[in-house]
Short mmCIF file of C-alpha atoms in Angstrom, two decimals:
data_model
loop_
_atom_site.label_atom_id
_atom_site.label_comp_id
_atom_site.label_asym_id
_atom_site.label_seq_id
_atom_site.Cartn_x
_atom_site.Cartn_y
_atom_site.Cartn_z
CA MET A 1 -0.24 -0.37 0.09
CA THR A 2 1.02 3.57 -0.66
CA ASP A 3 3.34 5.30 1.55
CA LYS A 4 2.23 8.78 2.65
CA THR A 5 4.52 9.82 4.50
CA MET A 6 6.00 13.72 3.81
CA THR A 7 7.30 16.40 5.96
CA ALA A 8 4.88 19.51 7.31
CA ASP A 9 6.57 21.81 4.56
CA GLU A 10 5.90 19.21 1.93
CA ALA A 11 2.29 19.00 3.25
CA VAL A 12 1.75 22.64 3.16
CA SER A 13 3.09 23.04 -0.16
CA ARG A 14 -0.17 22.03 -1.46
CA LEU A 15 -2.00 24.09 0.25
CA ARG A 16 -2.80 26.93 -2.01
CA SER A 17 -4.54 30.86 -0.66
CA GLY A 18 -7.78 31.50 -1.02
CA MET A 19 -8.70 27.56 0.19
CA THR A 20 -11.02 26.67 2.67
CA LEU A 21 -8.71 24.94 5.18
CA GLY A 22 -10.58 22.98 8.70
CA ILE A 23 -8.28 21.93 11.28
CA GLY A 24 -8.92 19.66 14.13
CA GLY A 25 -8.73 19.53 17.38
CA TRP A 26 -10.83 21.46 20.48
CA GLY A 27 -9.69 25.04 21.88
CA SER A 28 -6.20 24.11 23.15
CA ARG A 29 -5.89 20.43 22.94
CA ARG A 30 -4.40 18.09 20.46
CA LYS A 31 -4.35 21.25 17.92
CA PRO A 32 -1.71 20.37 14.82
CA MET A 33 0.39 22.84 15.65
CA ALA A 34 3.38 21.46 14.21
CA LEU A 35 0.95 22.29 10.70
CA VAL A 36 0.53 25.13 11.58
CA ARG A 37 4.30 26.40 11.78
CA ALA A 38 4.88 25.00 8.84
CA LEU A 39 1.63 26.96 7.44
CA LEU A 40 2.69 30.29 9.05
CA ARG A 41 6.26 29.67 7.58
CA SER A 42 4.45 29.81 3.97
CA GLU A 43 2.94 32.42 1.68
CA VAL A 44 -0.55 31.46 2.26
CA THR A 45 -3.37 33.50 2.93
CA ASP A 46 -6.86 34.54 2.15
CA LEU A 47 -7.54 31.06 4.37
CA THR A 48 -11.10 30.61 5.17
CA ILE A 49 -10.49 28.31 8.62
CA VAL A 50 -13.34 25.81 10.09
CA ALA A 51 -12.41 24.53 13.67
CA TYR A 52 -13.05 24.10 16.97
CA GLY A 53 -10.65 27.08 17.72
CA GLY A 54 -7.45 27.84 19.67
CA PRO A 55 -4.19 28.56 19.46
CA ASP A 56 -4.13 27.52 15.48
CA VAL A 57 -6.65 30.06 14.86
CA GLY A 58 -5.50 32.91 17.29
CA MET A 59 -1.73 32.77 15.44
CA LEU A 60 -3.18 32.89 12.08
CA ALA A 61 -5.53 35.70 12.82
CA ALA A 62 -2.33 37.45 14.53
CA ALA A 63 -0.88 36.37 11.06
CA GLY A 64 -3.57 38.29 8.86
CA ARG A 65 -3.70 35.13 7.05
CA ILE A 66 -7.62 34.52 7.56
CA ARG A 67 -10.17 35.85 5.14
CA LYS A 68 -13.30 34.50 7.17
CA LEU A 69 -13.36 31.97 10.42
CA VAL A 70 -16.17 29.67 10.78
CA ALA A 71 -16.48 28.85 14.57
CA ALA A 72 -18.87 27.38 17.76
CA PHE A 73 -16.05 29.53 19.77
CA VAL A 74 -12.30 30.20 20.05
CA THR A 75 -10.32 29.45 23.40
CA LEU A 76 -7.00 28.47 25.05
CA ASP A 77 -9.22 26.57 27.00
CA SER A 78 -7.47 27.70 30.71
CA ILE A 79 -7.64 31.29 29.18
CA PRO A 80 -11.25 31.52 27.87
CA LEU A 81 -11.10 33.83 25.27
CA GLU A 82 -8.16 33.53 22.96
CA PRO A 83 -6.24 37.31 23.32
CA HIS A 84 -4.76 37.03 19.49
CA TYR A 85 -7.68 36.23 17.61
CA ARG A 86 -9.90 38.35 20.03
CA ALA A 87 -7.73 41.36 19.03
CA ALA A 88 -7.67 40.76 15.11
CA ARG A 89 -11.79 40.21 15.94
CA GLU A 90 -11.88 43.26 17.07
CA ALA A 91 -9.83 45.28 14.74
CA GLY A 92 -12.04 43.70 11.98
CA ALA A 93 -9.76 42.04 10.30
CA PHE A 94 -12.06 39.09 8.82
CA GLU A 95 -15.20 37.64 8.78
CA LEU A 96 -16.89 35.30 10.77
CA MET A 97 -19.63 32.90 11.09
CA GLU A 98 -19.37 31.42 14.25
CA ILE A 99 -22.85 28.99 15.00
CA ASP A 100 -23.51 26.72 18.09
CA GLU A 101 -21.20 23.41 18.82
CA ALA A 102 -23.87 21.37 17.37
CA MET A 103 -24.41 23.01 14.69
CA PHE A 104 -20.97 23.06 13.43
CA MET A 105 -21.01 18.76 14.08
CA TRP A 106 -23.41 18.75 11.87
CA GLY A 107 -22.08 21.17 9.03
CA LEU A 108 -19.26 18.38 8.89
CA HIS A 109 -21.50 15.54 8.95
CA ALA A 110 -23.25 17.23 6.08
CA ALA A 111 -20.05 17.78 4.06
CA ALA A 112 -18.49 13.92 5.14
CA ASN A 113 -22.04 12.68 3.27
CA ARG A 114 -21.70 15.42 0.29
CA LEU A 115 -24.87 16.56 1.18
CA PRO A 116 -26.17 20.33 1.11
CA PHE A 117 -27.37 20.68 4.35
CA LEU A 118 -28.86 18.66 7.62
CA PRO A 119 -32.00 19.34 9.52
CA VAL A 120 -30.98 20.37 13.10
CA ARG A 121 -33.07 21.74 16.03
CA ALA A 122 -29.84 23.43 17.59
CA GLY A 123 -29.96 26.98 17.28
CA LEU A 124 -33.83 27.83 16.85
CA GLY A 125 -34.92 30.67 19.07
CA SER A 126 -31.47 31.63 19.66
CA ASP A 127 -29.24 34.60 18.53
CA VAL A 128 -27.41 32.42 16.25
CA MET A 129 -30.07 32.75 13.58
CA ARG A 130 -29.92 36.95 14.15
CA VAL A 131 -26.17 36.97 13.53
CA ASN A 132 -25.93 34.61 10.65
CA PRO A 133 -28.96 36.14 8.04
CA ALA A 134 -28.12 33.94 5.68
CA LEU A 135 -28.89 30.75 7.37
CA ARG A 136 -32.36 28.87 6.74
CA THR A 137 -35.09 26.98 8.19
CA VAL A 138 -36.65 23.45 6.68
CA THR A 139 -39.90 22.14 7.32
CA SER A 140 -40.28 18.88 7.76
CA PRO A 141 -41.85 16.43 4.84
CA TYR A 142 -44.16 14.62 6.96
CA ASP A 143 -47.13 14.41 9.40
CA ASP A 144 -45.06 16.57 12.43
CA ALA A 145 -44.35 19.58 10.42
CA GLU A 146 -41.59 20.62 12.33
CA THR A 147 -39.20 23.64 11.34
CA PHE A 148 -35.47 22.80 12.06
CA VAL A 149 -32.42 25.00 10.99
CA ALA A 150 -30.87 24.08 7.31
CA VAL A 151 -26.91 23.68 8.70
CA PRO A 152 -24.86 23.91 5.61
CA ALA A 153 -22.28 21.40 4.22
CA LEU A 154 -18.89 22.82 6.14
CA ARG A 155 -17.35 21.36 2.97
CA LEU A 156 -13.29 21.82 2.80
CA ASP A 157 -10.44 22.34 0.27
CA ALA A 158 -8.15 20.74 3.08
CA ALA A 159 -7.67 19.30 6.57
CA LEU A 160 -5.53 19.87 9.33
CA VAL A 161 -5.48 17.18 12.10
CA HIS A 162 -3.00 15.84 15.02
CA VAL A 163 -3.23 12.24 16.47
CA ASN A 164 -1.12 10.10 18.85
CA ARG A 165 -0.17 7.40 16.39
CA ALA A 166 -0.78 6.73 12.60
CA ASP A 167 0.38 4.27 10.46
CA ARG A 168 2.68 5.18 7.16
CA GLN A 169 -1.05 4.45 4.66
CA GLY A 170 -2.76 6.69 6.99
CA ASN A 171 -5.01 5.23 9.13
CA GLY A 172 -4.91 7.65 12.44
CA GLN A 173 -5.15 6.57 16.20
CA TYR A 174 -6.05 8.50 19.34
CA LEU A 175 -5.68 7.25 22.64
CA GLY A 176 -6.84 10.10 24.87
CA PRO A 177 -10.08 10.28 26.88
CA ASP A 178 -11.54 12.24 23.58
CA PRO A 179 -11.76 12.14 20.15
CA TYR A 180 -12.87 15.38 19.22
CA PHE A 181 -13.79 15.54 15.25
CA ASP A 182 -10.44 14.29 13.62
CA ASP A 183 -12.72 11.95 11.95
CA LEU A 184 -15.20 14.41 10.20
CA PHE A 185 -12.39 17.15 9.17
CA CYS A 186 -10.78 14.30 7.62
CA GLU A 187 -13.90 13.15 5.74
CA ALA A 188 -14.83 16.43 4.80
CA ALA A 189 -12.09 17.48 3.21
CA ASP A 190 -10.76 16.61 -0.30
CA ALA A 191 -7.58 16.28 1.13
CA ALA A 192 -6.12 15.63 4.32
CA TYR A 193 -3.15 15.67 5.98
CA LEU A 194 -2.48 13.94 9.72
CA SER A 195 0.36 14.61 12.11
CA CYS A 196 1.37 12.42 14.50
CA GLU A 197 3.47 11.83 17.41
CA ARG A 198 4.85 8.90 15.55
CA VAL A 199 4.75 6.72 13.07
CA VAL A 200 4.92 2.78 13.98
CA GLU A 201 3.70 0.04 11.39
CA THR A 202 0.37 -1.01 11.61
CA ALA A 203 -0.14 -4.42 13.27
CA GLU A 204 1.41 -1.53 16.16
CA LEU A 205 -2.04 0.22 16.51
CA THR A 206 -3.80 -2.80 17.87
CA LYS A 207 -1.24 -3.44 20.39
CA GLU A 208 -1.40 -0.35 22.44
CA ALA A 209 -5.29 -0.01 22.40
CA ALA A 210 -8.28 -0.81 21.23
CA PRO A 211 -9.17 -1.24 17.28
CA GLN A 212 -12.30 1.58 18.16
CA SER A 213 -9.19 4.32 18.80
CA LEU A 214 -7.95 4.12 15.09
CA LEU A 215 -10.47 6.90 14.43
CA ILE A 216 -9.38 8.58 10.90
CA GLY A 217 -9.42 5.12 8.32
CA ARG A 218 -6.61 5.58 5.47
CA HIS A 219 -8.70 6.28 2.97
CA THR A 220 -9.62 9.63 4.07
CA VAL A 221 -5.67 10.83 4.14
CA THR A 222 -3.62 12.22 1.50
CA GLY A 223 -0.39 12.66 3.83
CA VAL A 224 1.40 11.55 6.86
CA VAL A 225 3.85 13.73 9.20
CA GLU A 226 6.04 12.94 12.18
CA ALA A 227 5.88 15.40 14.24
CA PRO A 228 7.08 14.24 18.14
CA ASN A 229 5.28 16.65 20.51
CA GLY A 230 3.55 17.93 17.57
CA ALA A 231 0.57 19.63 19.07
CA HIS A 232 3.02 21.92 21.77
CA PHE A 233 1.78 24.24 23.17
CA THR A 234 -1.69 22.11 22.87
CA SER A 235 -1.91 19.34 25.00
CA CYS A 236 -1.76 15.54 23.83
CA ALA A 237 -3.11 12.92 26.27
CA PRO A 238 -2.20 10.86 27.35
CA ASP A 239 1.15 11.33 25.32
CA TYR A 240 1.99 15.31 27.14
CA ALA A 241 -1.06 17.52 29.04
CA ARG A 242 -1.26 21.38 28.09
CA ASP A 243 2.03 23.21 28.95
CA GLU A 244 0.88 26.46 30.78
CA ALA A 245 3.78 28.50 30.98
CA ALA A 246 4.40 28.12 27.33
CA GLN A 247 0.73 29.33 26.58
CA ARG A 248 0.30 32.21 29.19
CA GLU A 249 3.74 33.75 26.60
CA TYR A 250 2.51 33.07 23.81
CA ALA A 251 -0.52 34.70 25.00
CA THR A 252 0.96 37.92 26.78
CA THR A 253 3.03 38.12 23.90
CA PRO A 254 2.94 40.71 21.55
CA TRP A 255 2.23 38.47 18.13
CA PRO A 256 5.28 39.80 16.06
CA GLU A 257 7.83 38.91 19.05
CA PHE A 258 6.27 35.33 19.47
CA ALA A 259 6.41 34.45 16.63
CA GLU A 260 9.63 35.27 15.54
CA ARG A 261 11.32 32.73 17.87
CA TRP A 262 8.00 30.48 18.00
CA LEU A 263 8.76 29.94 14.09
CA ALA A 264 12.13 30.09 14.18
CA SER A 265 11.44 26.46 16.65
CA SER A 266 12.18 23.09 15.54
CA GLU A 267 10.52 21.71 18.61
CA GLY A 268 7.02 19.60 16.44
CA ALA A 269 8.09 20.98 13.21
CA GLY A 270 7.89 17.12 11.67
CA SER A 271 10.80 15.28 10.01
#
């Protein structure tokens, strides 16, 4: 079977300005920071970013790479509101589509199943509909005649995700307590780039954990990047916790100053 291993820079070289890019993880947890670093080193810009946002969104926003953001939140978890994202948003630096967490998930489901939308109850009676006037409702064609929000598919040109282990063919394994929605990001995308803490032989994946931990199937993955510590400073349980000191430094340092040091670092940059 095809060996899909590549470097982080090789993965990013396949991205283009103007793309819609999904980024996996959740807040400041298991974010593909090695791939984000490579992206920030590139010239790729004018992106539509789709993410349960954390420092990935904050960094891309501070660097002026985002044209539009689709998100349910942008947080550092232990720091509730991502400060670099907040500054860019308050400056009107990009367009924002802010939707409910469940709406976001079903938008990914719709894209993964190649549907134009999926009907959901989430969002009805809330300000989500007011701040997103482009959202539409649909009426059930059955006797109940219930009204639903028609959540549009969150179709992605490419996705970046990070997991604990993967093989060379693109099977990805999470070992922590929460899979988040990384599998849906990969399924919703035309191309998906998977970074991992360690590349192992396929047979090793089920020696370390149950088959159900094989979250991501190789048929959805375009490239595999081995990136030890590749989610740092976000967490990647059980391999490591969030580096709170590094996160505080990021949150309290002006972006140009932080970026100069962080982008020059090779930590978690991928092999």
